Amino acid sequence: MLNIVLETSRYVVKNSKHVSIDYTKISDLIDELYKFNNVHYLSKVKYPIYDMDIKDLINFLLIYDSIDFSFWGNPKWENQNGLDGGIGLLDCIFNLFKDKDSTEVIKYLSNITLNEFSNILKGNIDIPLLNERYIIVKDICTTVVNKMNGDFYNEIKDVRSDIELFNIILTNFKSFADTRTYNGVEVHFYKLAQLLTSDILHVYELKMGYAVDYSNLIGCADYKIPQVLESLGILKYDEELNSIIESKTEIEENSIYEVEIRSSMLVVIDYIYNTINKEIPRIDINDFIWSKGQDKTRVTKPYHLTRTTSY
């Protein structure tokens, strides 16, 4: 399934109408990549994520990563601690799991009401796609309770391969499906499934010292990485698409614009990977580019706006 992500993205790039790649601009990015201390992002957050018991940490990641999407808006959602975006969500979910047995949290979430769930994510406004997040969490936790005896970690504790773990996630949890249609061809992204796979294997590697393989992961097609790549001149948008993004007009999910943007960023990551003779895994290249998006002085272009549960 991972191979098809790259195959279909290459097809899109080959036929792209609105997005192109300037490969001459990539060398400077590669120079920075070699100098970057690419520590996994979870080890850098202020929360003691890595202090959690491994079982509780993996079960926490399943819930957090499954609803880590679509935070943009005007006004932007902030939680009760004034935190927004992914870190605001992490704050809410971490506090839900903190000092608790994660299997009990999973059991609670499998029966949670929408009002109770809304209170967990309470903020200045309702978080975007609140109902969709609620359904995803309930479905996942119900599956874990009914099929995995309430413990996702126990199901995957011996898995060290990205291909095997990725397939377990997609097979058991329908919300991780992430496909589009382009010229009648089904295009596969699986952003959140790849994110969860990467997070779990990095945790196994960094916290537990296990030998793992995440070399088959392609990248997490979102809106921040394309924003960075366009700001660096690597991604080029035609006048039509550029006008849409600059005016902050929403782009529909499964539109030709969205599919071309997401596919192009994956092809760039794979190009870098092959240019450096596969010395750094693609998912770590992905994280390096994403980290550059946190430096507001380097990001000069707006990101595209698509309301979706995929990213």
PDB file of N, CA, C and O in Angstrom, residues 27-88:
ATOM      1  N   SER A  27      18.671  22.223  -4.164  1.00  0.00           N
ATOM      2  CA  SER A  27      20.020  21.984  -3.630  1.00  0.00           C
ATOM      3  C   SER A  27      20.262  22.732  -2.312  1.00  0.00           C
ATOM      4  O   SER A  27      20.897  22.193  -1.394  1.00  0.00           O
ATOM      5  N   ASP A  28      19.786  23.962  -2.208  1.00  0.00           N
ATOM      6  CA  ASP A  28      19.971  24.721  -0.960  1.00  0.00           C
ATOM      7  C   ASP A  28      19.253  24.045   0.204  1.00  0.00           C
ATOM      8  O   ASP A  28      19.749  24.029   1.337  1.00  0.00           O
ATOM      9  N   LEU A  29      18.080  23.497  -0.078  1.00  0.00           N
ATOM     10  CA  LEU A  29      17.325  22.792   0.956  1.00  0.00           C
ATOM     11  C   LEU A  29      18.076  21.546   1.424  1.00  0.00           C
ATOM     12  O   LEU A  29      18.108  21.240   2.622  1.00  0.00           O
ATOM     13  N   ILE A  30      18.708  20.861   0.489  1.00  0.00           N
ATOM     14  CA  ILE A  30      19.486  19.673   0.837  1.00  0.00           C
ATOM     15  C   ILE A  30      20.682  20.047   1.711  1.00  0.00           C
ATOM     16  O   ILE A  30      21.007  19.351   2.680  1.00  0.00           O
ATOM     17  N   ASP A  31      21.317  21.173   1.412  1.00  0.00           N
ATOM     18  CA  ASP A  31      22.441  21.637   2.238  1.00  0.00           C
ATOM     19  C   ASP A  31      21.991  21.858   3.679  1.00  0.00           C
ATOM     20  O   ASP A  31      22.699  21.498   4.631  1.00  0.00           O
ATOM     21  N   GLU A  32      20.817  22.441   3.852  1.00  0.00           N
ATOM     22  CA  GLU A  32      20.279  22.660   5.200  1.00  0.00           C
ATOM     23  C   GLU A  32      19.925  21.344   5.872  1.00  0.00           C
ATOM     24  O   GLU A  32      20.091  21.187   7.092  1.00  0.00           O
ATOM     25  N   LEU A  33      19.411  20.405   5.113  1.00  0.00           N
ATOM     26  CA  LEU A  33      19.019  19.110   5.652  1.00  0.00           C
ATOM     27  C   LEU A  33      20.194  18.417   6.329  1.00  0.00           C
ATOM     28  O   LEU A  33      20.049  17.830   7.412  1.00  0.00           O
ATOM     29  N   TYR A  34      21.354  18.472   5.722  1.00  0.00           N
ATOM     30  CA  TYR A  34      22.531  17.817   6.284  1.00  0.00           C
ATOM     31  C   TYR A  34      22.975  18.449   7.611  1.00  0.00           C
ATOM     32  O   TYR A  34      23.630  17.802   8.423  1.00  0.00           O
ATOM     33  N   LYS A  35      22.626  19.713   7.809  1.00  0.00           N
ATOM     34  CA  LYS A  35      23.031  20.415   9.029  1.00  0.00           C
ATOM     35  C   LYS A  35      21.968  20.325  10.128  1.00  0.00           C
ATOM     36  O   LYS A  35      22.197  20.774  11.254  1.00  0.00           O
ATOM     37  N   PHE A  36      20.821  19.747   9.803  1.00  0.00           N
ATOM     38  CA  PHE A  36      19.676  19.771  10.710  1.00  0.00           C
ATOM     39  C   PHE A  36      19.728  18.606  11.691  1.00  0.00           C
ATOM     40  O   PHE A  36      19.932  17.454  11.303  1.00  0.00           O
ATOM     41  N   ASN A  37      19.533  18.921  12.974  1.00  0.00           N
ATOM     42  CA  ASN A  37      19.442  17.888  14.001  1.00  0.00           C
ATOM     43  C   ASN A  37      18.003  17.396  14.050  1.00  0.00           C
ATOM     44  O   ASN A  37      17.173  17.938  14.765  1.00  0.00           O
ATOM     45  N   ASN A  38      17.731  16.394  13.260  1.00  0.00           N
ATOM     46  CA  ASN A  38      16.340  15.984  13.023  1.00  0.00           C
ATOM     47  C   ASN A  38      15.832  15.078  14.141  1.00  0.00           C
ATOM     48  O   ASN A  38      15.637  13.880  13.972  1.00  0.00           O
ATOM     49  N   VAL A  39      15.618  15.677  15.314  1.00  0.00           N
ATOM     50  CA  VAL A  39      15.061  14.957  16.458  1.00  0.00           C
ATOM     51  C   VAL A  39      13.550  14.887  16.288  1.00  0.00           C
ATOM     52  O   VAL A  39      12.914  15.875  15.919  1.00  0.00           O
ATOM     53  N   HIS A  40      12.978  13.727  16.561  1.00  0.00           N
ATOM     54  CA  HIS A  40      11.543  13.551  16.376  1.00  0.00           C
ATOM     55  C   HIS A  40      10.770  14.579  17.187  1.00  0.00           C
ATOM     56  O   HIS A  40      11.088  14.849  18.349  1.00  0.00           O
ATOM     57  N   TYR A  41       9.718  15.138  16.597  1.00  0.00           N
ATOM     58  CA  TYR A  41       9.025  16.288  17.184  1.00  0.00           C
ATOM     59  C   TYR A  41       8.444  15.998  18.568  1.00  0.00           C
ATOM     60  O   TYR A  41       8.387  16.880  19.427  1.00  0.00           O
ATOM     61  N   LEU A  42       8.027  14.762  18.833  1.00  0.00           N
ATOM     62  CA  LEU A  42       7.428  14.448  20.129  1.00  0.00           C
ATOM     63  C   LEU A  42       8.431  14.576  21.276  1.00  0.00           C
ATOM     64  O   LEU A  42       8.041  14.793  22.424  1.00  0.00           O
ATOM     65  N   SER A  43       9.713  14.443  20.962  1.00  0.00           N
ATOM     66  CA  SER A  43      10.734  14.580  21.999  1.00  0.00           C
ATOM     67  C   SER A  43      11.035  16.043  22.304  1.00  0.00           C
ATOM     68  O   SER A  43      11.757  16.344  23.253  1.00  0.00           O
ATOM     69  N   LYS A  44      10.451  16.955  21.517  1.00  0.00           N
ATOM     70  CA  LYS A  44      10.734  18.379  21.699  1.00  0.00           C
ATOM     71  C   LYS A  44       9.568  19.152  22.309  1.00  0.00           C
ATOM     72  O   LYS A  44       9.728  20.312  22.674  1.00  0.00           O
ATOM     73  N   VAL A  45       8.382  18.534  22.410  1.00  0.00           N
ATOM     74  CA  VAL A  45       7.250  19.247  23.009  1.00  0.00           C
ATOM     75  C   VAL A  45       7.472  19.363  24.509  1.00  0.00           C
ATOM     76  O   VAL A  45       8.217  18.582  25.115  1.00  0.00           O
ATOM     77  N   LYS A  46       6.801  20.338  25.138  1.00  0.00           N
ATOM     78  CA  LYS A  46       7.041  20.607  26.561  1.00  0.00           C
ATOM     79  C   LYS A  46       6.375  19.589  27.479  1.00  0.00           C
ATOM     80  O   LYS A  46       6.607  19.590  28.687  1.00  0.00           O
ATOM     81  N   TYR A  47       5.557  18.739  26.906  1.00  0.00           N
ATOM     82  CA  TYR A  47       4.851  17.743  27.701  1.00  0.00           C
ATOM     83  C   TYR A  47       5.733  16.503  27.890  1.00  0.00           C
ATOM     84  O   TYR A  47       6.466  16.115  26.973  1.00  0.00           O
ATOM     85  N   PRO A  48       5.640  15.848  29.045  1.00  0.00           N
ATOM     86  CA  PRO A  48       6.492  14.660  29.297  1.00  0.00           C
ATOM     87  C   PRO A  48       5.951  13.417  28.588  1.00  0.00           C
ATOM     88  O   PRO A  48       5.674  12.391  29.210  1.00  0.00           O
ATOM     89  N   ILE A  49       5.833  13.523  27.272  1.00  0.00           N
ATOM     90  CA  ILE A  49       5.279  12.432  26.474  1.00  0.00           C
ATOM     91  C   ILE A  49       6.105  11.160  26.667  1.00  0.00           C
ATOM     92  O   ILE A  49       5.575  10.079  26.894  1.00  0.00           O
ATOM     93  N   TYR A  50       7.426  11.310  26.591  1.00  0.00           N
ATOM     94  CA  TYR A  50       8.292  10.143  26.654  1.00  0.00           C
ATOM     95  C   TYR A  50       8.396   9.553  28.058  1.00  0.00           C
ATOM     96  O   TYR A  50       8.957   8.471  28.245  1.00  0.00           O
ATOM     97  N   ASP A  51       7.843  10.242  29.046  1.00  0.00           N
ATOM     98  CA  ASP A  51       7.825   9.698  30.401  1.00  0.00           C
ATOM     99  C   ASP A  51       6.640   8.758  30.619  1.00  0.00           C
ATOM    100  O   ASP A  51       6.595   8.044  31.626  1.00  0.00           O
ATOM    101  N   MET A  52       5.692   8.764  29.696  1.00  0.00           N
ATOM    102  CA  MET A  52       4.542   7.884  29.816  1.00  0.00           C
ATOM    103  C   MET A  52       4.971   6.425  29.664  1.00  0.00           C
ATOM    104  O   MET A  52       5.949   6.126  28.960  1.00  0.00           O
ATOM    105  N   ASP A  53       4.258   5.531  30.336  1.00  0.00           N
ATOM    106  CA  ASP A  53       4.452   4.100  30.093  1.00  0.00           C
ATOM    107  C   ASP A  53       4.240   3.827  28.609  1.00  0.00           C
ATOM    108  O   ASP A  53       3.383   4.444  27.979  1.00  0.00           O
ATOM    109  N   ILE A  54       5.012   2.907  28.043  1.00  0.00           N
ATOM    110  CA  ILE A  54       4.960   2.680  26.603  1.00  0.00           C
ATOM    111  C   ILE A  54       3.552   2.305  26.136  1.00  0.00           C
ATOM    112  O   ILE A  54       3.095   2.746  25.082  1.00  0.00           O
ATOM    113  N   LYS A  55       2.842   1.494  26.902  1.00  0.00           N
ATOM    114  CA  LYS A  55       1.470   1.132  26.534  1.00  0.00           C
ATOM    115  C   LYS A  55       0.590   2.371  26.455  1.00  0.00           C
ATOM    116  O   LYS A  55      -0.145   2.562  25.476  1.00  0.00           O
ATOM    117  N   ASP A  56       0.673   3.211  27.469  1.00  0.00           N
ATOM    118  CA  ASP A  56      -0.173   4.397  27.509  1.00  0.00           C
ATOM    119  C   ASP A  56       0.211   5.392  26.420  1.00  0.00           C
ATOM    120  O   ASP A  56      -0.650   6.058  25.832  1.00  0.00           O
ATOM    121  N   LEU A  57       1.495   5.484  26.136  1.00  0.00           N
ATOM    122  CA  LEU A  57       1.969   6.395  25.098  1.00  0.00           C
ATOM    123  C   LEU A  57       1.454   5.978  23.719  1.00  0.00           C
ATOM    124  O   LEU A  57       0.981   6.819  22.941  1.00  0.00           O
ATOM    125  N   ILE A  58       1.507   4.690  23.412  1.00  0.00           N
ATOM    126  CA  ILE A  58       1.044   4.225  22.097  1.00  0.00           C
ATOM    127  C   ILE A  58      -0.459   4.391  21.974  1.00  0.00           C
ATOM    128  O   ILE A  58      -0.965   4.826  20.923  1.00  0.00           O
ATOM    129  N   ASN A  59      -1.208   4.092  23.023  1.00  0.00           N
ATOM    130  CA  ASN A  59      -2.661   4.269  22.974  1.00  0.00           C
ATOM    131  C   ASN A  59      -3.026   5.747  22.864  1.00  0.00           C
ATOM    132  O   ASN A  59      -3.979   6.111  22.159  1.00  0.00           O
ATOM    133  N   PHE A  60      -2.264   6.599  23.526  1.00  0.00           N
ATOM    134  CA  PHE A  60      -2.460   8.045  23.396  1.00  0.00           C
ATOM    135  C   PHE A  60      -2.240   8.505  21.959  1.00  0.00           C
ATOM    136  O   PHE A  60      -3.023   9.270  21.400  1.00  0.00           O
ATOM    137  N   LEU A  61      -1.155   8.014  21.340  1.00  0.00           N
ATOM    138  CA  LEU A  61      -0.841   8.418  19.967  1.00  0.00           C
ATOM    139  C   LEU A  61      -1.936   8.008  18.992  1.00  0.00           C
ATOM    140  O   LEU A  61      -2.239   8.738  18.044  1.00  0.00           O
ATOM    141  N   LEU A  62      -2.525   6.843  19.207  1.00  0.00           N
ATOM    142  CA  LEU A  62      -3.609   6.404  18.336  1.00  0.00           C
ATOM    143  C   LEU A  62      -4.737   7.425  18.317  1.00  0.00           C
ATOM    144  O   LEU A  62      -5.246   7.778  17.247  1.00  0.00           O
ATOM    145  N   ILE A  63      -5.114   7.921  19.465  1.00  0.00           N
ATOM    146  CA  ILE A  63      -6.213   8.889  19.539  1.00  0.00           C
ATOM    147  C   ILE A  63      -5.771  10.255  19.035  1.00  0.00           C
ATOM    148  O   ILE A  63      -6.459  10.894  18.227  1.00  0.00           O
ATOM    149  N   TYR A  64      -4.626  10.713  19.477  1.00  0.00           N
ATOM    150  CA  TYR A  64      -4.155  12.045  19.074  1.00  0.00           C
ATOM    151  C   TYR A  64      -3.960  12.157  17.569  1.00  0.00           C
ATOM    152  O   TYR A  64      -4.487  13.075  16.921  1.00  0.00           O
ATOM    153  N   ASP A  65      -3.246  11.218  16.985  1.00  0.00           N
ATOM    154  CA  ASP A  65      -2.950  11.303  15.552  1.00  0.00           C
ATOM    155  C   ASP A  65      -4.200  11.132  14.699  1.00  0.00           C
ATOM    156  O   ASP A  65      -4.269  11.662  13.587  1.00  0.00           O
ATOM    157  N   SER A  66      -5.187  10.414  15.200  1.00  0.00           N
ATOM    158  CA  SER A  66      -6.387  10.161  14.399  1.00  0.00           C
ATOM    159  C   SER A  66      -7.218  11.414  14.161  1.00  0.00           C
ATOM    160  O   SER A  66      -7.997  11.483  13.206  1.00  0.00           O
ATOM    161  N   ILE A  67      -7.058  12.427  15.030  1.00  0.00           N
ATOM    162  CA  ILE A  67      -7.851  13.660  14.884  1.00  0.00           C
ATOM    163  C   ILE A  67      -6.962  14.902  14.784  1.00  0.00           C
ATOM    164  O   ILE A  67      -7.399  16.025  15.035  1.00  0.00           O
ATOM    165  N   ASP A  68      -5.718  14.687  14.384  1.00  0.00           N
ATOM    166  CA  ASP A  68      -4.764  15.794  14.233  1.00  0.00           C
ATOM    167  C   ASP A  68      -4.908  16.385  12.833  1.00  0.00           C
ATOM    168  O   ASP A  68      -4.081  16.152  11.946  1.00  0.00           O
ATOM    169  N   PHE A  69      -5.965  17.174  12.629  1.00  0.00           N
ATOM    170  CA  PHE A  69      -6.229  17.728  11.300  1.00  0.00           C
ATOM    171  C   PHE A  69      -7.052  19.013  11.391  1.00  0.00           C
ATOM    172  O   PHE A  69      -7.711  19.291  12.381  1.00  0.00           O
ATOM    173  N   SER A  70      -6.953  19.823  10.360  1.00  0.00           N
ATOM    174  CA  SER A  70      -7.851  20.944  10.052  1.00  0.00           C
ATOM    175  C   SER A  70      -8.135  21.875  11.228  1.00  0.00           C
ATOM    176  O   SER A  70      -9.227  21.863  11.794  1.00  0.00           O
ATOM    177  N   PHE A  71      -7.169  22.734  11.528  1.00  0.00           N
ATOM    178  CA  PHE A  71      -7.336  23.677  12.628  1.00  0.00           C
ATOM    179  C   PHE A  71      -7.590  25.106  12.167  1.00  0.00           C
ATOM    180  O   PHE A  71      -7.920  25.971  12.970  1.00  0.00           O
ATOM    181  N   TRP A  72      -7.412  25.375  10.862  1.00  0.00           N
ATOM    182  CA  TRP A  72      -7.488  26.758  10.388  1.00  0.00           C
ATOM    183  C   TRP A  72      -8.922  27.289  10.507  1.00  0.00           C
ATOM    184  O   TRP A  72      -9.884  26.550  10.496  1.00  0.00           O
ATOM    185  N   GLY A  73      -8.999  28.598  10.606  1.00  0.00           N
ATOM    186  CA  GLY A  73     -10.293  29.258  10.679  1.00  0.00           C
ATOM    187  C   GLY A  73     -10.117  30.701  11.122  1.00  0.00           C
ATOM    188  O   GLY A  73      -9.019  31.134  11.481  1.00  0.00           O
ATOM    189  N   ASN A  74     -11.172  31.444  11.086  1.00  0.00           N
ATOM    190  CA  ASN A  74     -11.137  32.853  11.502  1.00  0.00           C
ATOM    191  C   ASN A  74     -12.398  33.166  12.303  1.00  0.00           C
ATOM    192  O   ASN A  74     -13.458  33.331  11.719  1.00  0.00           O
ATOM    193  N   PRO A  75     -12.309  33.212  13.642  1.00  0.00           N
ATOM    194  CA  PRO A  75     -11.087  33.088  14.446  1.00  0.00           C
ATOM    195  C   PRO A  75     -10.602  31.646  14.492  1.00  0.00           C
ATOM    196  O   PRO A  75     -11.349  30.713  14.233  1.00  0.00           O
ATOM    197  N   LYS A  76      -9.344  31.490  14.832  1.00  0.00           N
ATOM    198  CA  LYS A  76      -8.764  30.159  14.938  1.00  0.00           C
ATOM    199  C   LYS A  76      -9.085  29.560  16.305  1.00  0.00           C
ATOM    200  O   LYS A  76      -9.068  30.270  17.324  1.00  0.00           O
ATOM    201  N   TRP A  77      -9.391  28.266  16.307  1.00  0.00           N
ATOM    202  CA  TRP A  77      -9.674  27.588  17.572  1.00  0.00           C
ATOM    203  C   TRP A  77      -8.468  27.617  18.492  1.00  0.00           C
ATOM    204  O   TRP A  77      -7.334  27.388  18.076  1.00  0.00           O
ATOM    205  N   GLU A  78      -8.721  27.957  19.768  1.00  0.00           N
ATOM    206  CA  GLU A  78      -7.730  27.838  20.830  1.00  0.00           C
ATOM    207  C   GLU A  78      -8.367  27.096  21.991  1.00  0.00           C
ATOM    208  O   GLU A  78      -9.546  27.310  22.307  1.00  0.00           O
ATOM    209  N   ASN A  79      -7.603  26.222  22.635  1.00  0.00           N
ATOM    210  CA  ASN A  79      -8.169  25.521  23.779  1.00  0.00           C
ATOM    211  C   ASN A  79      -8.191  26.427  25.005  1.00  0.00           C
ATOM    212  O   ASN A  79      -7.818  27.606  24.924  1.00  0.00           O
ATOM    213  N   GLN A  80      -8.607  25.880  26.137  1.00  0.00           N
ATOM    214  CA  GLN A  80      -8.777  26.713  27.330  1.00  0.00           C
ATOM    215  C   GLN A  80      -7.458  27.223  27.904  1.00  0.00           C
ATOM    216  O   GLN A  80      -7.454  28.140  28.728  1.00  0.00           O
ATOM    217  N   ASN A  81      -6.357  26.652  27.447  1.00  0.00           N
ATOM    218  CA  ASN A  81      -5.042  27.137  27.872  1.00  0.00           C
ATOM    219  C   ASN A  81      -4.432  28.098  26.862  1.00  0.00           C
ATOM    220  O   ASN A  81      -3.253  28.447  26.958  1.00  0.00           O
ATOM    221  N   GLY A  82      -5.238  28.501  25.875  1.00  0.00           N
ATOM    222  CA  GLY A  82      -4.775  29.466  24.885  1.00  0.00           C
ATOM    223  C   GLY A  82      -3.867  28.893  23.824  1.00  0.00           C
ATOM    224  O   GLY A  82      -3.177  29.641  23.122  1.00  0.00           O
ATOM    225  N   LEU A  83      -3.852  27.577  23.673  1.00  0.00           N
ATOM    226  CA  LEU A  83      -3.006  26.906  22.678  1.00  0.00           C
ATOM    227  C   LEU A  83      -3.842  26.527  21.470  1.00  0.00           C
ATOM    228  O   LEU A  83      -4.997  26.111  21.604  1.00  0.00           O
ATOM    229  N   ASP A  84      -3.253  26.670  20.274  1.00  0.00           N
ATOM    230  CA  ASP A  84      -4.014  26.371  19.065  1.00  0.00           C
ATOM    231  C   ASP A  84      -3.338  25.254  18.273  1.00  0.00           C
ATOM    232  O   ASP A  84      -2.290  24.743  18.631  1.00  0.00           O
ATOM    233  N   GLY A  85      -3.981  24.879  17.176  1.00  0.00           N
ATOM    234  CA  GLY A  85      -3.409  23.906  16.255  1.00  0.00           C
ATOM    235  C   GLY A  85      -3.122  22.563  16.908  1.00  0.00           C
ATOM    236  O   GLY A  85      -3.757  22.155  17.892  1.00  0.00           O
ATOM    237  N   GLY A  86      -2.123  21.885  16.345  1.00  0.00           N
ATOM    238  CA  GLY A  86      -1.781  20.553  16.808  1.00  0.00           C
ATOM    239  C   GLY A  86      -1.331  20.517  18.257  1.00  0.00           C
ATOM    240  O   GLY A  86      -1.624  19.564  18.986  1.00  0.00           O
ATOM    241  N   ILE A  87      -0.619  21.566  18.713  1.00  0.00           N
ATOM    242  CA  ILE A  87      -0.158  21.580  20.100  1.00  0.00           C
ATOM    243  C   ILE A  87      -1.322  21.802  21.050  1.00  0.00           C
ATOM    244  O   ILE A  87      -1.343  21.284  22.180  1.00  0.00           O
ATOM    245  N   GLY A  88      -2.330  22.555  20.606  1.00  0.00           N
ATOM    246  CA  GLY A  88      -3.531  22.734  21.412  1.00  0.00           C
ATOM    247  C   GLY A  88      -4.284  21.431  21.569  1.00  0.00           C
ATOM    248  O   GLY A  88      -4.780  21.101  22.655  1.00  0.00           O
TER     249      GLY A  88
END
